Short mmCIF file of C-alpha atoms and ligand atoms in Angstrom, two decimals:
data_model
loop_
_atom_site.label_atom_id
_atom_site.label_comp_id
_atom_site.label_asym_id
_atom_site.label_seq_id
_atom_site.Cartn_x
_atom_site.Cartn_y
_atom_site.Cartn_z
CA MET A 5 3.61 31.94 33.59
CA GLU A 6 2.87 35.31 35.12
CA GLU A 7 6.38 35.71 36.33
CA VAL A 8 7.95 35.41 32.91
CA GLY A 9 9.28 38.68 31.66
CA LYS A 10 8.99 40.42 35.04
CA GLN A 11 11.59 43.14 35.24
CA VAL A 12 14.89 42.17 36.75
CA THR A 13 17.93 44.29 37.32
CA ILE A 14 21.23 43.81 35.62
CA GLU A 15 22.53 42.23 38.80
CA THR A 16 19.87 39.55 39.01
CA PRO A 17 21.57 36.17 38.64
CA VAL A 18 20.16 34.34 35.64
CA TYR A 19 18.86 31.26 37.40
CA SER A 20 17.24 33.06 40.30
CA SER A 21 15.36 35.44 38.02
CA PRO A 22 11.57 35.14 38.06
CA THR A 23 11.65 34.03 34.42
CA MET A 24 13.84 31.06 35.15
CA MET A 25 11.74 30.23 38.18
CA SER A 26 8.57 30.06 36.06
CA ASP A 27 7.22 27.75 33.40
CA ALA A 28 8.36 28.62 29.92
CA PRO A 29 5.79 30.50 27.83
CA SER A 30 3.78 28.29 25.52
CA GLN A 31 0.43 29.92 24.72
CA THR A 32 0.77 33.68 24.51
CA ILE A 33 3.68 36.02 23.99
CA PRO A 34 4.92 37.14 27.42
CA GLN A 35 3.71 40.65 28.28
CA HIS A 36 7.09 42.03 29.31
CA SER A 37 10.55 41.84 27.86
CA THR A 38 13.22 39.60 29.31
CA SER A 39 16.93 40.28 29.43
CA GLU A 40 19.04 39.03 26.56
CA GLU A 41 21.01 36.67 28.74
CA ILE A 42 18.01 35.09 30.40
CA ALA A 43 16.12 34.67 27.14
CA TYR A 44 19.18 33.09 25.58
CA GLN A 45 19.66 30.67 28.43
CA MET A 46 16.01 29.69 28.54
CA VAL A 47 15.92 28.79 24.87
CA LYS A 48 19.34 27.15 24.98
CA ASP A 49 18.42 24.97 27.95
CA GLU A 50 15.24 23.73 26.35
CA THR A 51 17.25 21.96 23.65
CA PHE A 52 20.24 21.07 25.80
CA ALA A 53 19.26 17.52 26.65
CA GLN A 54 18.81 16.42 23.04
CA THR A 55 21.06 13.97 21.27
CA GLN A 56 24.31 15.51 20.18
CA ALA A 57 24.01 16.05 16.44
CA LYS A 58 27.07 13.92 15.69
CA LEU A 59 25.69 10.97 17.64
CA ASN A 60 22.46 11.14 15.68
CA LEU A 61 23.04 8.30 13.24
CA ALA A 62 19.44 8.52 12.03
CA THR A 63 19.97 11.63 9.98
CA PHE A 64 21.49 12.01 6.52
CA VAL A 65 21.96 15.69 7.03
CA THR A 66 25.34 17.37 7.56
CA THR A 67 26.33 17.76 11.20
CA TYR A 68 29.94 18.79 10.72
CA MET A 69 31.60 21.60 8.78
CA VAL A 70 34.98 23.17 9.46
CA ASP A 71 35.10 26.47 11.35
CA SER A 72 35.84 28.65 8.33
CA ALA A 73 32.81 27.26 6.50
CA THR A 74 30.65 27.82 9.54
CA LYS A 75 31.95 31.38 9.82
CA LEU A 76 31.27 32.06 6.17
CA MET A 77 27.71 30.84 6.59
CA ASN A 78 27.15 32.71 9.84
CA ASP A 79 28.43 35.90 8.22
CA ALA A 80 25.71 35.54 5.59
CA ILE A 81 22.93 34.57 7.97
CA ASN A 82 21.13 37.89 7.44
CA ILE A 83 21.12 37.66 3.66
CA ASN A 84 17.90 36.89 1.85
CA TYR A 85 18.65 34.96 -1.29
CA ILE A 86 15.80 36.50 -3.24
CA ASP A 87 17.30 40.00 -3.07
CA GLU A 88 19.25 39.38 -6.22
CA THR A 89 19.46 43.04 -7.10
CA GLU A 90 21.15 43.77 -3.78
CA TYR A 91 23.31 40.65 -3.75
CA PRO A 92 23.84 39.77 -7.40
CA ARG A 93 27.03 37.85 -6.66
CA ILE A 94 25.04 35.27 -4.71
CA ALA A 95 22.74 34.66 -7.66
CA LEU A 96 25.80 34.21 -9.80
CA MET A 97 27.35 31.87 -7.24
CA THR A 98 24.17 29.79 -7.35
CA GLY A 99 24.52 29.60 -11.13
CA LYS A 100 28.07 28.38 -10.71
CA CYS A 101 26.99 25.68 -8.25
CA ILE A 102 24.23 24.59 -10.66
CA ASN A 103 26.81 24.38 -13.46
CA MET A 104 29.16 22.28 -11.34
CA ILE A 105 26.45 19.87 -10.25
CA ALA A 106 25.01 19.60 -13.77
CA ASN A 107 28.46 18.76 -15.10
CA LEU A 108 29.04 16.32 -12.26
CA TRP A 109 25.93 14.52 -13.53
CA ASN A 110 27.16 14.68 -17.13
CA THR A 111 24.65 17.15 -18.50
CA PRO A 112 24.69 17.43 -22.28
CA GLU A 113 23.44 21.04 -22.06
CA GLU A 114 25.63 23.42 -23.98
CA ASN A 115 24.34 26.73 -22.61
CA GLU A 116 26.86 28.56 -20.48
CA TRP A 117 24.43 28.53 -17.57
CA LYS A 118 22.95 25.09 -17.06
CA THR A 119 19.29 24.69 -16.18
CA GLY A 120 18.59 24.03 -12.53
CA ALA A 121 17.25 25.47 -9.31
CA LEU A 122 18.23 26.07 -5.76
CA ALA A 123 15.91 24.50 -3.19
CA ILE A 124 15.54 24.23 0.57
CA GLY A 125 16.19 20.51 0.39
CA SER A 126 15.44 17.52 -1.76
CA SER A 127 11.77 17.84 -0.89
CA GLU A 128 11.41 21.15 -2.71
CA ALA A 129 13.76 19.92 -5.44
CA CYS A 130 11.66 16.75 -5.96
CA MET A 131 8.49 18.84 -6.09
CA LEU A 132 9.98 21.06 -8.79
CA GLY A 133 11.18 18.08 -10.82
CA GLY A 134 7.76 16.45 -10.48
CA VAL A 135 5.83 19.60 -11.35
CA ALA A 136 7.96 20.15 -14.46
CA ALA A 137 7.24 16.58 -15.60
CA TRP A 138 3.53 17.11 -14.97
CA LEU A 139 3.43 20.39 -16.93
CA ARG A 140 5.37 18.88 -19.86
CA TRP A 141 2.94 15.97 -19.91
CA ARG A 142 -0.06 18.35 -19.84
CA LYS A 143 1.28 20.31 -22.76
CA ARG A 144 1.75 17.15 -24.81
CA MET A 145 -1.71 15.83 -23.94
CA GLU A 146 -3.37 19.16 -24.70
CA ALA A 147 -1.62 19.30 -28.06
CA GLN A 148 -3.15 15.91 -28.84
CA GLY A 149 -6.55 17.03 -27.61
CA LYS A 150 -6.52 14.46 -24.81
CA PRO A 151 -7.84 14.88 -21.25
CA CYS A 152 -5.33 15.92 -18.56
CA ASP A 153 -7.32 15.11 -15.46
CA LYS A 154 -5.77 11.79 -14.45
CA PRO A 155 -1.99 12.14 -14.23
CA ASN A 156 0.06 9.51 -12.40
CA PHE A 157 3.68 8.76 -11.57
CA VAL A 158 5.41 5.47 -10.79
CA ILE A 159 7.80 4.82 -7.88
CA SER A 160 8.71 1.93 -5.54
CA THR A 161 7.04 1.58 -2.15
CA ALA A 162 10.38 2.62 -0.66
CA PHE A 163 9.64 6.23 -1.64
CA GLN A 164 10.56 9.07 0.68
CA VAL A 165 7.53 10.84 2.13
CA VAL A 166 7.97 13.87 -0.15
CA TRP A 167 6.54 11.82 -3.02
CA GLU A 168 3.38 11.13 -1.11
CA LYS A 169 3.09 14.87 -0.50
CA PHE A 170 3.75 15.58 -4.17
CA GLY A 171 0.93 13.23 -5.14
CA GLN A 172 -1.50 14.67 -2.64
CA LEU A 173 -0.72 18.37 -3.08
CA TRP A 174 -0.86 18.29 -6.86
CA GLN A 175 -3.44 15.51 -7.03
CA ILE A 176 -1.26 13.20 -9.06
CA GLU A 177 -1.87 9.52 -8.51
CA MET A 178 1.13 7.72 -7.00
CA ARG A 179 1.45 4.21 -8.41
CA THR A 180 3.78 2.11 -6.30
CA VAL A 181 5.74 -1.02 -7.07
CA PRO A 182 6.27 -3.07 -3.89
CA ILE A 183 9.82 -3.77 -2.80
CA THR A 184 10.07 -7.38 -1.69
CA ALA A 185 12.72 -9.75 -0.37
CA GLU A 186 13.37 -10.92 -3.96
CA ASN A 187 13.21 -7.42 -5.46
CA PRO A 188 14.67 -5.09 -2.86
CA THR A 189 14.84 -2.21 -5.38
CA LEU A 190 12.41 -0.89 -7.99
CA ASN A 191 11.15 -3.85 -10.02
CA ILE A 192 11.51 -2.51 -13.55
CA GLU A 193 9.12 -4.96 -15.19
CA GLU A 194 6.39 -4.15 -12.68
CA ALA A 195 7.08 -0.43 -12.98
CA ILE A 196 6.55 -0.55 -16.73
CA LYS A 197 3.28 -2.44 -16.23
CA LEU A 198 2.00 0.56 -14.24
CA CYS A 199 2.87 3.04 -16.99
CA ASP A 200 0.33 4.39 -19.45
CA GLU A 201 -0.31 7.57 -21.41
CA ASN A 202 -1.17 9.39 -18.18
CA THR A 203 2.21 8.67 -16.60
CA ILE A 204 4.09 11.94 -16.13
CA CYS A 205 7.34 10.22 -15.06
CA VAL A 206 8.93 7.26 -13.31
CA VAL A 207 10.98 8.07 -10.22
CA PRO A 208 13.93 5.82 -9.37
CA ILE A 209 15.83 6.56 -6.17
CA MET A 210 19.60 6.64 -5.75
CA GLY A 211 20.18 6.03 -2.06
CA VAL A 212 16.84 4.64 -0.93
CA THR A 213 16.25 5.96 2.58
CA TRP A 214 14.66 2.73 3.85
CA THR A 215 17.22 0.24 2.57
CA ALA A 216 20.35 2.20 1.51
CA LEU A 217 20.19 0.64 -1.98
CA ASN A 218 20.06 2.17 -5.49
CA ASP A 219 17.38 1.57 -8.10
CA ASP A 220 18.62 0.40 -11.50
CA VAL A 221 18.18 3.52 -13.65
CA GLU A 222 20.03 2.10 -16.64
CA ALA A 223 17.66 -0.86 -16.87
CA LEU A 224 14.68 1.43 -16.34
CA ASP A 225 15.89 3.71 -19.11
CA ALA A 226 16.19 0.78 -21.51
CA ALA A 227 12.75 -0.54 -20.56
CA LEU A 228 11.19 2.90 -21.03
CA GLU A 229 12.88 3.30 -24.39
CA LYS A 230 11.17 0.13 -25.53
CA PHE A 231 7.82 0.97 -23.95
CA ASN A 232 7.80 4.53 -25.24
CA ASN A 233 8.65 3.37 -28.75
CA GLU A 234 6.00 0.68 -28.78
CA ASN A 235 3.31 2.99 -27.48
CA ASN A 236 4.32 6.26 -29.03
CA LEU A 237 4.83 7.83 -25.60
CA GLU A 238 7.50 10.01 -24.01
CA ILE A 239 7.51 8.94 -20.37
CA PRO A 240 10.65 10.40 -18.78
CA ILE A 241 12.62 9.71 -15.61
CA HIS A 242 13.11 12.02 -12.66
CA ILE A 243 15.82 10.67 -10.36
CA ASP A 244 15.52 11.28 -6.64
CA ALA A 245 19.24 11.29 -5.89
CA ALA A 246 18.99 12.93 -2.47
CA SER A 247 22.00 10.94 -1.25
CA GLY A 248 23.34 9.22 -4.35
CA GLY A 249 23.73 12.44 -6.32
CA TYR A 250 26.84 13.26 -4.32
CA ILE A 251 28.12 9.70 -3.89
CA LEU A 252 28.06 8.08 -7.33
CA PRO A 253 29.86 10.82 -9.33
CA PHE A 254 32.81 10.66 -6.96
CA LEU A 255 33.02 6.97 -6.21
CA LYS A 256 31.65 5.42 -9.40
CA PRO A 257 32.23 7.94 -12.18
CA ASP A 258 31.86 5.30 -14.90
CA PHE A 259 28.58 4.00 -13.58
CA LYS A 260 25.78 5.22 -15.86
CA TRP A 261 22.86 6.50 -13.85
CA ASP A 262 22.60 10.19 -14.76
CA PHE A 263 22.03 12.47 -17.79
CA ARG A 264 24.02 10.06 -19.94
CA LEU A 265 20.79 8.05 -20.05
CA LYS A 266 18.23 9.08 -22.64
CA TRP A 267 15.05 9.40 -20.61
CA VAL A 268 16.60 11.01 -17.54
CA LEU A 269 15.35 14.58 -17.87
CA SER A 270 15.76 15.80 -14.30
CA ILE A 271 17.66 14.89 -11.14
CA SER A 272 17.31 16.23 -7.61
CA THR A 273 19.64 16.04 -4.62
CA SER A 274 20.15 17.34 -1.09
CA GLY A 275 23.09 19.72 -0.82
CA HIS A 276 22.74 19.28 2.93
CA LYS A 277 23.24 15.53 2.87
CA PHE A 278 26.39 14.25 1.15
CA GLY A 279 26.78 17.69 -0.46
CA LEU A 280 28.32 18.45 2.96
CA VAL A 281 26.47 21.70 3.77
CA TYR A 282 24.38 22.42 6.87
CA PRO A 283 20.58 22.37 6.30
CA GLY A 284 18.67 23.46 4.23
CA LEU A 285 19.97 23.10 0.74
CA GLY A 286 18.72 21.14 -2.26
CA TRP A 287 19.27 21.21 -6.00
CA VAL A 288 17.33 20.13 -9.04
CA ILE A 289 18.87 20.05 -12.50
CA TRP A 290 17.17 19.58 -15.86
CA LYS A 291 18.90 17.97 -18.79
CA ASP A 292 18.35 21.05 -20.89
CA LYS A 293 16.44 24.30 -20.83
CA ILE A 294 13.71 22.81 -23.04
CA HIS A 295 12.67 20.42 -20.27
CA LEU A 296 11.90 23.19 -17.82
CA PRO A 297 8.42 24.56 -18.61
CA GLU A 298 8.60 28.29 -19.13
CA VAL A 299 5.80 28.97 -16.68
CA MET A 300 8.03 27.71 -13.87
CA SER A 301 10.96 29.98 -14.49
CA PHE A 302 11.81 33.61 -14.66
CA SER A 303 15.12 34.98 -15.82
CA VAL A 304 17.38 37.47 -14.13
CA ASN A 305 19.90 39.39 -16.13
CA TYR A 306 23.11 40.40 -14.47
CA LEU A 307 26.35 41.40 -16.20
CA GLY A 308 25.16 39.66 -19.32
CA ALA A 309 24.54 36.44 -17.43
CA ASN A 310 21.11 34.93 -17.74
CA ILE A 311 20.25 33.15 -14.52
CA THR A 312 17.14 31.04 -14.48
CA GLN A 313 15.22 31.17 -11.26
CA VAL A 314 12.71 28.58 -10.16
CA GLY A 315 11.34 27.72 -6.75
CA LEU A 316 8.40 27.30 -4.39
CA ASN A 317 9.71 29.75 -1.80
CA PHE A 318 10.31 33.42 -2.38
CA SER A 319 12.55 34.42 0.53
CA ARG A 320 15.14 31.86 1.51
CA PRO A 321 18.53 31.81 3.22
CA ALA A 322 21.57 32.54 1.09
CA ALA A 323 24.16 31.20 3.53
CA GLN A 324 23.85 27.63 2.25
CA VAL A 325 24.88 28.70 -1.24
CA LEU A 326 28.07 30.17 0.21
CA GLY A 327 28.59 26.95 2.14
CA GLN A 328 28.18 24.86 -1.00
CA TYR A 329 30.44 26.99 -3.16
CA TYR A 330 33.03 26.99 -0.37
CA GLN A 331 32.96 23.18 -0.16
CA PHE A 332 33.39 22.86 -3.93
CA ILE A 333 36.44 25.14 -3.83
CA ARG A 334 37.91 23.89 -0.58
CA LEU A 335 37.52 20.18 -1.25
CA GLY A 336 37.58 19.94 -5.00
CA PHE A 337 36.64 16.71 -6.73
CA ASP A 338 39.45 14.86 -4.96
CA GLY A 339 38.43 16.09 -1.53
CA TYR A 340 34.81 15.05 -2.03
CA LYS A 341 35.97 11.69 -3.29
CA GLU A 342 38.19 11.21 -0.26
CA ILE A 343 35.41 12.10 2.17
CA GLN A 344 32.77 9.93 0.49
CA GLN A 345 35.24 7.05 0.35
CA ALA A 346 36.07 7.48 4.03
CA CYS A 347 32.33 7.35 4.85
CA MET A 348 31.97 4.24 2.69
CA ASP A 349 34.95 2.58 4.39
CA THR A 350 33.55 3.32 7.82
CA ALA A 351 30.10 2.09 6.81
CA THR A 352 31.61 -1.07 5.31
CA TYR A 353 33.58 -1.68 8.50
CA ALA A 354 30.54 -1.22 10.77
CA HIS A 355 28.44 -3.33 8.37
CA SER A 356 30.90 -6.20 8.58
CA GLU A 357 31.26 -5.96 12.37
CA ILE A 358 27.50 -5.98 12.90
CA GLY A 359 27.18 -8.76 10.34
CA LYS A 360 29.51 -10.87 12.48
CA MET A 361 27.22 -10.69 15.51
CA GLU A 362 25.21 -13.88 15.88
CA GLN A 363 22.08 -11.94 16.82
CA PHE A 364 21.98 -9.94 13.60
CA LYS A 365 21.81 -10.22 9.86
CA VAL A 366 22.72 -7.36 7.56
CA TYR A 367 19.97 -6.65 5.01
CA SER A 368 22.25 -6.46 2.01
CA ASP A 369 25.67 -8.05 1.48
CA GLU A 370 26.87 -5.02 -0.38
CA VAL A 371 27.31 -1.49 0.93
CA VAL A 372 26.53 0.83 -2.00
CA ASN A 373 25.97 4.04 -0.07
CA PRO A 374 27.53 5.07 3.26
CA LEU A 375 24.65 3.61 5.22
CA PHE A 376 23.19 0.20 5.87
CA ILE A 377 20.39 -1.59 7.67
CA TRP A 378 20.21 -4.84 9.57
CA HIS A 379 17.64 -6.95 11.37
CA MET A 380 17.56 -9.78 13.87
CA GLU A 381 18.74 -13.16 12.72
CA GLN A 382 15.59 -15.20 12.14
CA GLU A 383 16.47 -18.14 14.38
CA TYR A 384 17.67 -15.87 17.10
CA GLN A 385 14.54 -13.74 16.97
CA LYS A 386 12.32 -16.72 17.81
CA ASP A 387 13.55 -16.87 21.40
CA ALA A 388 14.81 -13.32 21.90
CA LYS A 389 13.15 -11.48 24.76
CA TRP A 390 13.67 -8.13 23.13
CA THR A 391 13.37 -6.28 19.85
CA LEU A 392 15.45 -3.70 18.06
CA TYR A 393 13.24 -1.01 19.59
CA ASP A 394 14.72 -1.99 22.95
CA LEU A 395 18.21 -1.76 21.51
CA GLN A 396 17.40 1.71 20.20
CA ALA A 397 16.34 2.74 23.72
CA GLU A 398 19.47 1.20 25.27
CA LEU A 399 21.75 3.06 22.86
CA GLN A 400 19.98 6.30 23.62
CA ILE A 401 21.30 6.04 27.16
CA SER A 402 24.81 6.52 25.79
CA GLY A 403 23.63 9.38 23.57
CA TRP A 404 23.40 7.47 20.27
CA MET A 405 20.38 7.74 18.06
CA VAL A 406 20.23 4.54 16.04
CA PRO A 407 16.69 4.24 14.71
CA ALA A 408 14.64 1.05 14.55
CA TYR A 409 11.71 0.97 12.15
CA THR A 410 9.71 -1.35 9.95
CA LEU A 411 10.10 -1.56 6.19
CA PRO A 412 7.31 -0.50 3.81
CA LYS A 413 4.28 -2.54 2.79
CA SER A 414 5.00 -6.16 1.87
CA LEU A 415 8.10 -6.18 4.08
CA GLU A 416 6.38 -4.48 6.97
CA ASP A 417 7.00 -7.33 9.40
CA LEU A 418 10.71 -6.75 9.27
CA ILE A 419 12.04 -4.53 12.03
CA VAL A 420 15.35 -3.04 10.95
CA MET A 421 17.95 -0.69 12.34
CA ARG A 422 19.92 1.82 10.32
CA ILE A 423 23.21 3.64 10.57
CA VAL A 424 24.05 6.57 8.30
CA VAL A 425 27.78 7.30 8.25
CA ARG A 426 28.45 10.97 7.63
CA ASN A 427 31.55 13.10 7.36
CA GLY A 428 32.68 13.53 10.96
CA MET A 429 32.44 9.88 12.06
CA SER A 430 35.87 8.53 12.87
CA ARG A 431 36.96 4.92 13.30
CA ASP A 432 37.25 5.56 17.01
CA MET A 433 33.66 6.80 17.23
CA THR A 434 32.56 3.77 15.23
CA ASN A 435 34.36 1.47 17.65
CA MET A 436 32.71 3.19 20.58
CA LEU A 437 29.34 2.68 18.94
CA LEU A 438 30.07 -1.00 18.22
CA ILE A 439 31.10 -1.56 21.83
CA ASP A 440 27.95 0.14 23.05
CA ILE A 441 25.88 -2.06 20.73
CA LYS A 442 27.62 -5.22 21.94
CA ASN A 443 27.22 -4.25 25.60
CA ALA A 444 23.57 -3.39 25.10
CA VAL A 445 22.90 -6.69 23.33
CA GLU A 446 24.68 -8.59 26.07
CA LYS A 447 22.48 -6.87 28.64
CA LEU A 448 19.30 -7.54 26.66
CA ASP A 449 20.30 -11.16 26.17
CA LYS A 450 20.27 -11.66 29.92
CA LEU A 451 16.64 -10.60 30.30
CA GLU A 452 14.51 -13.20 32.03
CA TYR A 453 11.21 -11.78 30.89
CA PRO A 454 10.24 -10.37 27.52
CA THR A 455 10.08 -6.63 27.06
CA THR A 456 6.82 -4.86 26.26
CA THR A 457 7.79 -4.49 22.62
CA ARG A 458 8.52 -8.21 22.40
CA ILE A 459 5.19 -9.08 24.02
CA ALA A 460 3.39 -6.79 21.60
CA LEU A 461 5.19 -8.38 18.70
CA ASP A 462 4.15 -11.86 19.85
CA LYS A 463 0.58 -10.70 20.06
CA GLY A 464 0.87 -9.85 16.41
CA GLU A 465 0.55 -6.16 17.02
CA HIS A 466 2.20 -4.14 14.38
CA PRO A 467 5.06 -2.19 15.96
CA LYS A 468 3.71 0.96 14.35
CA LYS A 469 0.59 0.63 16.44
CA MET A 470 2.78 0.30 19.51
CA GLY A 471 3.94 3.83 18.97
CA PHE A 472 7.58 2.90 18.66
CA ALA A 473 8.11 3.30 14.98
CA ARG A 474 8.88 6.90 14.18
CA SER A 475 9.47 8.50 10.86
CA HIS A 476 13.05 7.42 10.51
CA SER A 477 12.69 6.54 6.90
CA ARG A 478 13.83 10.06 6.10
C1 PLP B 10 16.22 12.94 2.38
C2 PLP B 10 15.48 12.49 1.21
C3 PLP B 10 14.45 13.26 0.66
C4 PLP B 10 14.00 14.54 1.30
O1 PLP B 10 15.06 15.42 1.28
P1 PLP B 10 15.20 16.70 2.20
O2 PLP B 10 16.50 17.25 1.76
O3 PLP B 10 15.21 16.20 3.61
O4 PLP B 10 14.04 17.59 1.93
C5 PLP B 10 13.82 12.82 -0.48
N1 PLP B 10 14.17 11.65 -1.05
C6 PLP B 10 15.16 10.88 -0.55
C7 PLP B 10 15.49 9.60 -1.26
C8 PLP B 10 15.85 11.27 0.60
O5 PLP B 10 16.82 10.50 1.07
#
């Protein structure tokens, strides 16, 4: 530790410098400065051995953009989005992106500038959508002279962790509908049973992180219409479309899931997932200005344009907005469609190849988003000496990150594996992955003794307790 930062001369070779010959600092800021080159190399090396971003099939987040997009974003890396007075064009560009996304989701809003907000990711976007629903509900309850101390929202157990945070941070009860083998998506009937006058919204998910499926928003909308009418309520829908928001409009434009449905008042998405921009970028759109509580927004006037600004953060990077606007211009609707279709084709191909393996069973026959999950074939699992956690470890040797995890409550005994196909995954890469999977399985099949994860499983220990399951349900 002491050695770090000790003065070196310009001639000192990087790797024989005292800094490089010492432990990296971890508790206190080093006393002395270090040369630029050595500091760079030390930080660079610490992350060098990690999975290559492209081989990380666990993530939904963009790992590939063309050089000109990367340059554009790097050029804006020192721009703080919030400085709208200094960089008014970026605020305007954000407004244009919000318009484009709102129209992509068939907003009925007639204002020139549609109502929405820039976020760091879907997490912030979901929070904003949820808070708006909560504040609207409060206002309605207060107007009726009713208590506002017990709000709740309804979602399936396949929720992304942000919804648990939303519930805890704002103290809003999260009522969950279990996903089961028979009902792998939000069970509408059960969801309605959980609704009452304290329900601020129901949250269907388009592109469920755990299972890759979509909840049935159209059926939910119809069920809520009936329930609201019968009970004189106005329970709305916020859609968590982190992935689906950029898939469905391009690949299934006639499929009704968005603002065309009556009770859908807000939708959130991740610009950094299938929006094809590097992290962090999210968007939330409201159906109309009236659904965004005034206390959440402040307006900025520039060249006669009224831009609504909403967000949890104050300072935030502006580069992602440039990246998003670039992608919209560069790719156009057709380009996005082509890319999402290519991802779907690759996912469908991998899904069918893995489905053909005797050891495995794909979770769903259909591929509705460019990702899928699978598990061990039941018969095969009985005698297998290994689990999917072992396969995950084997694949890591070749650099792949293919996560194994267990499904939520009521399906928690099922260990699954997931592949997310993103822009940047070619057929050749997919074939390499499939070969690596087949070779790994062949190797595991030859084991004479069960692995530790298999032994633990036989003892009835939940894999989570074994420390293998990580938070791959992102
Ligand atoms: C990824 C994801 C989130 C969280 O989004 P971030 O952009 O990572 O903050 C929320 N919900 C769903 C369904 C997701 O897939």
